[in-house]
N, C-alpha and C. Protein backbone atom coordinates (compact mmCIF):
# COMPACT_ATOMS: atom_id res chain seq x y z
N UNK A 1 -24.19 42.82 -33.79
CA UNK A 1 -23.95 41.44 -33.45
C UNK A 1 -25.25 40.66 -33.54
N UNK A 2 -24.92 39.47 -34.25
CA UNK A 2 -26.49 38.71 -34.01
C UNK A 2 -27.03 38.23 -32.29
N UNK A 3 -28.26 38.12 -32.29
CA UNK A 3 -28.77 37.68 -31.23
C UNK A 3 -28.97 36.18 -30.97
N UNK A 4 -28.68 35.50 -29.75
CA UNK A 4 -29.45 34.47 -29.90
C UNK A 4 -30.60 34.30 -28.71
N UNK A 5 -31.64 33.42 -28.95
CA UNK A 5 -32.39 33.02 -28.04
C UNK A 5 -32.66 31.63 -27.78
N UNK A 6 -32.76 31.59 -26.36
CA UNK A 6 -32.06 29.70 -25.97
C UNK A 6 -33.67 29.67 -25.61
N UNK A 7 -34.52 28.23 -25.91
CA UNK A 7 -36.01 27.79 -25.44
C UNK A 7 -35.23 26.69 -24.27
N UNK A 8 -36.69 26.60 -23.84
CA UNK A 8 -36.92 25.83 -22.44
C UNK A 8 -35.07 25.15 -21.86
N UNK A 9 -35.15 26.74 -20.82
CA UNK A 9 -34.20 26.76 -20.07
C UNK A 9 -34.60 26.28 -18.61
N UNK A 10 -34.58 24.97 -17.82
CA UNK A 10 -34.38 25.08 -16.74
C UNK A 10 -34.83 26.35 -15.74
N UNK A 11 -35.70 26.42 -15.06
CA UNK A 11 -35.90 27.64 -14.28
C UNK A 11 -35.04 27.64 -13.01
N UNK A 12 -34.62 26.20 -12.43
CA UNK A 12 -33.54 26.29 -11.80
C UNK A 12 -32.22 26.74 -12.45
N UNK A 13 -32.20 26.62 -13.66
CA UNK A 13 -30.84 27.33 -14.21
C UNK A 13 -30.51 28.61 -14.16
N UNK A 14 -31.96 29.54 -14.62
CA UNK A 14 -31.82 30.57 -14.85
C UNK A 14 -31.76 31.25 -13.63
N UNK A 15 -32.63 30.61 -12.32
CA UNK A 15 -32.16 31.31 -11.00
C UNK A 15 -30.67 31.15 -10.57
N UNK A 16 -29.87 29.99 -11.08
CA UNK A 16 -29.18 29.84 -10.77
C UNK A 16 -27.63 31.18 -11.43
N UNK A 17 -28.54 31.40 -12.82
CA UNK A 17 -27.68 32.11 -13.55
C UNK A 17 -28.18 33.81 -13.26
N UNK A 18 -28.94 33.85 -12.46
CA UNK A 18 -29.23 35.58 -11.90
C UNK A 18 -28.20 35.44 -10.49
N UNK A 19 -28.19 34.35 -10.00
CA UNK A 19 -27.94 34.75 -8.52
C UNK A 19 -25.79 35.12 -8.90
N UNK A 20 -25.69 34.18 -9.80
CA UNK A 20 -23.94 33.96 -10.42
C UNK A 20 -23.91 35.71 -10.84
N UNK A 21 -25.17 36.01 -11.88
CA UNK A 21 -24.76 37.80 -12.40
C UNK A 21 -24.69 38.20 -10.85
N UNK A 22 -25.66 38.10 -10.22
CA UNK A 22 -25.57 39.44 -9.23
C UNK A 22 -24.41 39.30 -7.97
N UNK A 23 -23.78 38.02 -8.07
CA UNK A 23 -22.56 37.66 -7.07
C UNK A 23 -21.39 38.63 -7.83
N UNK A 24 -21.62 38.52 -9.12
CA UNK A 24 -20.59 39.20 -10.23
C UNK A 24 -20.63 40.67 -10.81
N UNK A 25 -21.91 41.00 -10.59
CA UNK A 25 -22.02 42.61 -10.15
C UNK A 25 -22.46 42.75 -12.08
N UNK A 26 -23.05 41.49 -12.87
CA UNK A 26 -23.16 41.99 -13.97
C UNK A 26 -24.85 41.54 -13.74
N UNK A 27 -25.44 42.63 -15.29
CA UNK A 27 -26.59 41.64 -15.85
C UNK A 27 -26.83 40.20 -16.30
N UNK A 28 -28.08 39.42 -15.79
CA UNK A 28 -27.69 38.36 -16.29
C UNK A 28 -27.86 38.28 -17.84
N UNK A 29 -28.32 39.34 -18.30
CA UNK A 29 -27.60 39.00 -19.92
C UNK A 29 -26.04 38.92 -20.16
N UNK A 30 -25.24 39.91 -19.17
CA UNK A 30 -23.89 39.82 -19.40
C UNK A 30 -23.18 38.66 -18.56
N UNK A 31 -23.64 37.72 -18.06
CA UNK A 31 -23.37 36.64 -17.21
C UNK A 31 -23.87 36.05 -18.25
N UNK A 32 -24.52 35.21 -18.84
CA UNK A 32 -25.31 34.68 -19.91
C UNK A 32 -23.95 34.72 -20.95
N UNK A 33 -23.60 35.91 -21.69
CA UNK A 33 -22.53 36.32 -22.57
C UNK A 33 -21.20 35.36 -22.08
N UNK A 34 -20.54 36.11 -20.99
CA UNK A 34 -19.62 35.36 -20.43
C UNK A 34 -19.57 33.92 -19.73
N UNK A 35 -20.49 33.13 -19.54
CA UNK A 35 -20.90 31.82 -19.53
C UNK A 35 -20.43 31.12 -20.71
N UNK A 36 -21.23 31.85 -21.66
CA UNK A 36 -21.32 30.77 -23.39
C UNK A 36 -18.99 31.60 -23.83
N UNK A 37 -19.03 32.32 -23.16
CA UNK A 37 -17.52 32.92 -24.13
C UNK A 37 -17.08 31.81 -22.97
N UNK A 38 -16.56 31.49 -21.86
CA UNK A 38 -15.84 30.72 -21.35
C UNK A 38 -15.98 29.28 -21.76
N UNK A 39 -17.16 29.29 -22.20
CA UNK A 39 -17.60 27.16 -22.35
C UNK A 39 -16.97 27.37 -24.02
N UNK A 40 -16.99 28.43 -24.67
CA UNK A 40 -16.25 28.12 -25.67
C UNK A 40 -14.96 28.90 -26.31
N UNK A 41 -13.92 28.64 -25.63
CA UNK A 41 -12.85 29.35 -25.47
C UNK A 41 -11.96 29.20 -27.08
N UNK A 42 -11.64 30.27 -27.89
CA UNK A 42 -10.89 30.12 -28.73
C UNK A 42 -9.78 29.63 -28.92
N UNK A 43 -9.38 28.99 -30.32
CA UNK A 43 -8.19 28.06 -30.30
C UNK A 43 -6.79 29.04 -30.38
N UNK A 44 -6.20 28.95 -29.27
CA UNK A 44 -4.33 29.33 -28.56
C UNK A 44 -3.78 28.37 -29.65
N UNK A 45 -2.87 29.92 -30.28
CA UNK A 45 -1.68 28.91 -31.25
C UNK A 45 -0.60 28.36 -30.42
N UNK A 46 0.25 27.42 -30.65
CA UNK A 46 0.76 26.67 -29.77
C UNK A 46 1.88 27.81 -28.76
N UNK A 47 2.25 28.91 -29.83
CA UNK A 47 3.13 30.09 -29.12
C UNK A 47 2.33 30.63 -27.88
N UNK A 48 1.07 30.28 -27.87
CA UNK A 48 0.04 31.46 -26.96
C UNK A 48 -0.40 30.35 -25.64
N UNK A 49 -0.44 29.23 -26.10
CA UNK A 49 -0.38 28.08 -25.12
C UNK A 49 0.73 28.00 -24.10
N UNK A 50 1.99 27.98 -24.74
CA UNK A 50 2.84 28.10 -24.42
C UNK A 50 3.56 28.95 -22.75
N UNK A 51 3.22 30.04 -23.74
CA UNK A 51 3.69 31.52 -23.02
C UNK A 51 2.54 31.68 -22.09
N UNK A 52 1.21 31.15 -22.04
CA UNK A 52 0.41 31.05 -20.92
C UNK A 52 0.58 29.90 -19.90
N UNK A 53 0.75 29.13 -20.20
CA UNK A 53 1.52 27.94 -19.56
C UNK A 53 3.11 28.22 -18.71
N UNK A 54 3.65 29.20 -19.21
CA UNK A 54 5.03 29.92 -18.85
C UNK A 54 4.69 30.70 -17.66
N UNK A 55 3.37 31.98 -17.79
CA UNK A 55 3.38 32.61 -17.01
C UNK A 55 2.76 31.85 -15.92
N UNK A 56 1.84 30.93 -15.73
CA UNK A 56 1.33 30.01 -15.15
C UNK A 56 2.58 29.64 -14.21
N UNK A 57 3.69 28.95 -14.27
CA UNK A 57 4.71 28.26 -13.90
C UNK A 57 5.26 29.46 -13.18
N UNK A 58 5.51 30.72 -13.93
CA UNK A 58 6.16 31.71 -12.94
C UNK A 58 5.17 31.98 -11.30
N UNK A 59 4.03 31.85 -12.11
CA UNK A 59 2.92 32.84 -10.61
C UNK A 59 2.76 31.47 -9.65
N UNK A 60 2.64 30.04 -10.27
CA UNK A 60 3.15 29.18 -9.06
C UNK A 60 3.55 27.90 -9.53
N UNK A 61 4.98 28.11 -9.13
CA UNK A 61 5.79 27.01 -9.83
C UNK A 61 5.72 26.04 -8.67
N UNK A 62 5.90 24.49 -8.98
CA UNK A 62 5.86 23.58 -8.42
C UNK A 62 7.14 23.10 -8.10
N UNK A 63 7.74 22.92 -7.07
CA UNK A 63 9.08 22.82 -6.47
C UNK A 63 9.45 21.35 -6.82
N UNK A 64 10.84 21.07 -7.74
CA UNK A 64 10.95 19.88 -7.88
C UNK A 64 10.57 19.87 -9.79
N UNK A 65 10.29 20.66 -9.89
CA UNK A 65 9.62 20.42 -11.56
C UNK A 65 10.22 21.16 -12.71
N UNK A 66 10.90 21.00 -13.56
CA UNK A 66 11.66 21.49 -14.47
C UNK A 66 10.56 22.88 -14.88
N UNK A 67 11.63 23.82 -15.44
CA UNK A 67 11.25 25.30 -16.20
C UNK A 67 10.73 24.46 -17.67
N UNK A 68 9.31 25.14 -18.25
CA UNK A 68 9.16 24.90 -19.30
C UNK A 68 9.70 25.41 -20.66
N UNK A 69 10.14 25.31 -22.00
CA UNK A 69 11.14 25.88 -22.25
C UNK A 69 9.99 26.72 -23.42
N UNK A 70 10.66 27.87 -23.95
CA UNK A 70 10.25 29.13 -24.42
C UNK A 70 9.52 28.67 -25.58
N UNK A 71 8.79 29.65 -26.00
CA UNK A 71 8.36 29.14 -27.32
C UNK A 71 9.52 29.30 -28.04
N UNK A 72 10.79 30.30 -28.02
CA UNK A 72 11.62 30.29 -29.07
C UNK A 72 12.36 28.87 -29.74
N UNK A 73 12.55 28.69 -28.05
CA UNK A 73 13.51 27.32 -27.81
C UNK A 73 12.73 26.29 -28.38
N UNK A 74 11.53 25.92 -28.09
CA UNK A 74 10.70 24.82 -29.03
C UNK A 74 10.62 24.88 -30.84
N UNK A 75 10.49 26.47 -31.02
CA UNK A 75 10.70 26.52 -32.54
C UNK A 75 12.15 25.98 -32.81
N UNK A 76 13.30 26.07 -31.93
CA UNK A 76 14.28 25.85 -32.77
C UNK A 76 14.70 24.03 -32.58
N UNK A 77 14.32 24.08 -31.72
CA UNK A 77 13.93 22.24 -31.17
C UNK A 77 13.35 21.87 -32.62
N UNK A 78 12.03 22.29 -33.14
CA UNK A 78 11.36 21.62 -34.36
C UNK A 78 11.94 22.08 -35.24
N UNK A 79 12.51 23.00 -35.65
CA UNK A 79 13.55 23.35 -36.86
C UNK A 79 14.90 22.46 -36.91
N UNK A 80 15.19 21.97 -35.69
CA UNK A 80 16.25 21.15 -36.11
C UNK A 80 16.06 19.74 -36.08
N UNK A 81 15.12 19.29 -35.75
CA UNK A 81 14.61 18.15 -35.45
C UNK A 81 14.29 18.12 -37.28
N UNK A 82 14.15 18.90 -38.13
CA UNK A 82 13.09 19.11 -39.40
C UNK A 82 13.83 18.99 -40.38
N UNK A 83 15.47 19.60 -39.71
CA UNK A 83 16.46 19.43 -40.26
C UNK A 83 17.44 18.38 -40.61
N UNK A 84 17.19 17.79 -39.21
CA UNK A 84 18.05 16.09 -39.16
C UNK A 84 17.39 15.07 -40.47
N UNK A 85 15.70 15.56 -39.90
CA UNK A 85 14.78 14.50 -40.71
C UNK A 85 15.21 14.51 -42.35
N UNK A 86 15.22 16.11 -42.71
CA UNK A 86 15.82 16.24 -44.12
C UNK A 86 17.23 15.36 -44.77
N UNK A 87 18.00 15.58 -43.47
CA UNK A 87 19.60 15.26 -43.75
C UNK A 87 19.17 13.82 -43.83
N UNK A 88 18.71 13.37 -43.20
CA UNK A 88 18.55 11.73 -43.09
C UNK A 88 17.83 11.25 -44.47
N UNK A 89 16.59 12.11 -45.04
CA UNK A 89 15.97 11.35 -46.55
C UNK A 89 16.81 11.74 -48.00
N UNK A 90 18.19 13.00 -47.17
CA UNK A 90 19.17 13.02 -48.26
C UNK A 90 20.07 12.46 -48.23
N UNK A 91 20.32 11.26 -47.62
CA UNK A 91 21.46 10.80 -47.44
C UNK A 91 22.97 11.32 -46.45
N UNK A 92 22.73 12.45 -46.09
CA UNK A 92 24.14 13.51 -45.63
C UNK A 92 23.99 12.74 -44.20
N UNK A 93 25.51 13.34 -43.81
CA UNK A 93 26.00 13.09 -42.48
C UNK A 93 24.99 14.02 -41.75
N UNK A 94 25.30 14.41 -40.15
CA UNK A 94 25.37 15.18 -39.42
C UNK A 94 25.90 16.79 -40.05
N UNK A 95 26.67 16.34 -40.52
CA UNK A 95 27.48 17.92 -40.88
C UNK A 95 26.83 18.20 -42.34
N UNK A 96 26.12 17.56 -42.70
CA UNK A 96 25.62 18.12 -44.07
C UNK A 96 26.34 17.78 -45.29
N UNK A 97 27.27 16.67 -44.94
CA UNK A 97 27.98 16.31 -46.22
C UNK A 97 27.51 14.95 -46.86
N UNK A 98 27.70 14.25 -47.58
CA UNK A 98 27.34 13.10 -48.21
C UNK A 98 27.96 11.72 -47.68
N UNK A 99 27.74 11.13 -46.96
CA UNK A 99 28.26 9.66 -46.67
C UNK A 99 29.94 9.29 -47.52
């Protein structure tokens, strides 16, 4: 893996970032690591957003607030939504037939 090295860091930072490793039982190189991986969190396809957002709602749902709906159910929401749009620039009814 490449290395990096950060210049003129704050010396209040870096105390600040030994005292965070050793609350966390890591090195502060591995506090350092997991600092920069959390501030830059990889992009969730909308299925992974989703289904984290889902389990979120299960572990504490807010009383009064609708169930969020599945990723399946949203794919088929935009598949038919994709579908109307089609029927509509072909001219067809609802049922897929021609005016």
């Amino acid at each position: 893996m490449p290395d990096l090295h950060i210049r003129n860091v704050d010396p209040d930072v870096i105390a600040r970032l030994k005292a965070q490793a050793k609350r966390n039982g890591r090195s502060m190189e591995a506090e350092a690591r997991e600092v920069i991986e959390r501030g830059c969190p990889r992009n969730l396809t909308i299925q992974e957003w989703l289904e984290g957002m889902r389990r979120l709602q299960e572990e504490h749902p807010i009383p009064g607030e609708p169930n969020l709906p599945t990723s399946e159910e949203i794919k088929r929401l935009i598949e038919a939504e994709e579908d109307e749009k089609w029927r509509r620039i072909r001219g067809e009814d609802a049922d897929g037939t021609d005016d």
